[in-house]
Tab-separated table of C-alpha atoms in Angstrom:
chain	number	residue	atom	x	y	z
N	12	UNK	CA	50.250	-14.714	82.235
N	13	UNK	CA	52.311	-11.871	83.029
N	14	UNK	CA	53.124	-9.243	85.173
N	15	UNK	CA	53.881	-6.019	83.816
N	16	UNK	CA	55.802	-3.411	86.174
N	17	UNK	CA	53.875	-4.502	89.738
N	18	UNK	CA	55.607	-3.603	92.942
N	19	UNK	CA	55.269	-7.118	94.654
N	20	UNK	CA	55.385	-10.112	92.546
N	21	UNK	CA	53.030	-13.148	94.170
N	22	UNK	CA	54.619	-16.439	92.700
N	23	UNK	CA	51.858	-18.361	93.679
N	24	UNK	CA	49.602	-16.782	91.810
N	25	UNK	CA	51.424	-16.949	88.949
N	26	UNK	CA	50.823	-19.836	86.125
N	27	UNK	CA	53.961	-21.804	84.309
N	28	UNK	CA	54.306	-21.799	80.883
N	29	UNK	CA	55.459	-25.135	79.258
N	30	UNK	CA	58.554	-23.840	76.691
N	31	UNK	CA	59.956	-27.522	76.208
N	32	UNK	CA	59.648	-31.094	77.168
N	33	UNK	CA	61.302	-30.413	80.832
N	34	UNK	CA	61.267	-26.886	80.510
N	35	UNK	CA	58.736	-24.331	82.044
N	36	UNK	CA	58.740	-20.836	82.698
N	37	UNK	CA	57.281	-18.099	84.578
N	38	UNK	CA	57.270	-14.430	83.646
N	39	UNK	CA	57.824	-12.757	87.010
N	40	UNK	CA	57.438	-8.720	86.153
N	41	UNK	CA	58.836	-6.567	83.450
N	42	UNK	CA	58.131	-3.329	82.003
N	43	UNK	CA	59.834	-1.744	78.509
N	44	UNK	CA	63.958	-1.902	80.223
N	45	UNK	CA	63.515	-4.804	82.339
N	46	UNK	CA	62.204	-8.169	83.129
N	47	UNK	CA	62.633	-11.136	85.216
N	48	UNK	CA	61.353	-14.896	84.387
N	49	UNK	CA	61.811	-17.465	86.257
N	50	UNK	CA	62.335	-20.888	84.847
N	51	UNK	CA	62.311	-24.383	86.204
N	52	UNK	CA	64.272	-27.477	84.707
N	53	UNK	CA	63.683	-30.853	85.189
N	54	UNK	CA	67.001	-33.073	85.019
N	55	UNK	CA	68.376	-33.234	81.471
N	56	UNK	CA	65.647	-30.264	80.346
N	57	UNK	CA	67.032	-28.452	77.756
N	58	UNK	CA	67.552	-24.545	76.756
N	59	UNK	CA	67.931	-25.354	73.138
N	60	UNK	CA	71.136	-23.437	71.590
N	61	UNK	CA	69.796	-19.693	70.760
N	62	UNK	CA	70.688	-15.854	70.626
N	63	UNK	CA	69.079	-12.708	71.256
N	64	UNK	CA	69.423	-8.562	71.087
N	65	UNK	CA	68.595	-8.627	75.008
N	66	UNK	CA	71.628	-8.271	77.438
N	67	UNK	CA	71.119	-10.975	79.758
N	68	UNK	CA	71.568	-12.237	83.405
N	69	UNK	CA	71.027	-15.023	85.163
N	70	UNK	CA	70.774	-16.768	88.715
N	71	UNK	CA	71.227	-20.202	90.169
N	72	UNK	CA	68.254	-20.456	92.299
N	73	UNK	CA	68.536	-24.647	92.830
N	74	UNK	CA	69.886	-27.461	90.395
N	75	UNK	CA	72.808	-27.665	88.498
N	76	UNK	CA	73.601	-27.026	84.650
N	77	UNK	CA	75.634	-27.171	81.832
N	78	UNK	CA	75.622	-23.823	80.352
N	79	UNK	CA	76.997	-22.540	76.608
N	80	UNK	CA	78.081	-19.395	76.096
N	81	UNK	CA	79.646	-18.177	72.949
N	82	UNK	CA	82.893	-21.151	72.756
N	83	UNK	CA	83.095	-22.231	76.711
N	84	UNK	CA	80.708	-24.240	78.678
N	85	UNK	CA	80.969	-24.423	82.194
N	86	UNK	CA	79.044	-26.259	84.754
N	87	UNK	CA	76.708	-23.504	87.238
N	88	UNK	CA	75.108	-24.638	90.138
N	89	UNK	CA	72.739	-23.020	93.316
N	90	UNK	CA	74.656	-19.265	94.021
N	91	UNK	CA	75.906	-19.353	90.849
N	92	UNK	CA	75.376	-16.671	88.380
N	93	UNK	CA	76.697	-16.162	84.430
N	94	UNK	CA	76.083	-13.151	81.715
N	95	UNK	CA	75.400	-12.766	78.368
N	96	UNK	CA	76.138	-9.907	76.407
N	97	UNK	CA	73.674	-9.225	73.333
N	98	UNK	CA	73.968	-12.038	70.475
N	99	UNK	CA	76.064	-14.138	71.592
N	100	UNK	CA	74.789	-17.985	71.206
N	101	UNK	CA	73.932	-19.866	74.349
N	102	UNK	CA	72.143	-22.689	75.558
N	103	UNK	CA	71.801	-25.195	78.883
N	104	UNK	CA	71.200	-28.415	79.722
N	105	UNK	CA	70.216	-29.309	83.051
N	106	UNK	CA	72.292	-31.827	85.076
N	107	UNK	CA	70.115	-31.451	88.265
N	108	UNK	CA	66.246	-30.702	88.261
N	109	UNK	CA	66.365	-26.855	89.511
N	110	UNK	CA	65.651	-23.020	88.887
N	111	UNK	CA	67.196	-20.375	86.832
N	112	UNK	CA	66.368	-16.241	87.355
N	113	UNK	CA	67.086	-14.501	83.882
N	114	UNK	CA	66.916	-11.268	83.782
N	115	UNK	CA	66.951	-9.410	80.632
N	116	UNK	CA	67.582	-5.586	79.721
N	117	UNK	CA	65.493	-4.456	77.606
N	118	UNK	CA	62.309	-6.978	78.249
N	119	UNK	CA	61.355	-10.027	75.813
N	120	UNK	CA	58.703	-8.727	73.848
N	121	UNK	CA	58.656	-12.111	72.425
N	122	UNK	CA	57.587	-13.651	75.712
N	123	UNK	CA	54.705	-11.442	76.367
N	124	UNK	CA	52.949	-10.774	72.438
């Protein structure tokens, strides 16, 4: 389930979506520039290696990871944030169960159709 372009976003109400064995998301509002998903890791969940056209940010809500970007892999953790410019190959790997905020610009079409 989605929300597309609301004004206030009611997490509770909102379903996960399992992605991968450890991995769940939840698509927190978008419209055709924007969107925001939140997505929660269990410890050693994985964000297999990928890339994508979508410029893309994200935030360290809780947790810790391991995160790939292009060559260098640092470790993030809760305040953190990291970008990634359009496709460039990244993945994570979470070393403590925790949260992620991505934002991408424009939104996932792939995550909603």
């Amino acid at each position: 389930m989605s929300q597309l372009a609301t004004l206030f976003v009611d997490d509770q109400s909102l379903p996960w979506e399992q992605v991968a064995e450890g991995v769940k998301r939840k698509i927190m509002t978008y419209d055709a520039n924007l969107m925001m998903v939140k997505v929660a890791f269990e410890t050693g969940g994985v964000g297999a290696p990928h890339r994508h056209i979508h410029t893309q940010m994200s935030y360290v809500a809780s947790g810790a990871f391991s995160i790939m970007i292009g060559d260098e892999t640092r470790i993030v953790r809760a305040g953190d944030a990291y970008y990634i410019s359009p496709n460039v190959w990244h993945g994570a790997v979470c070393e403590e169960a925790g949260v992620l905020v991505d934002v991408f610009t424009p939104m996932r079409e792939d995550f909603v159709y």
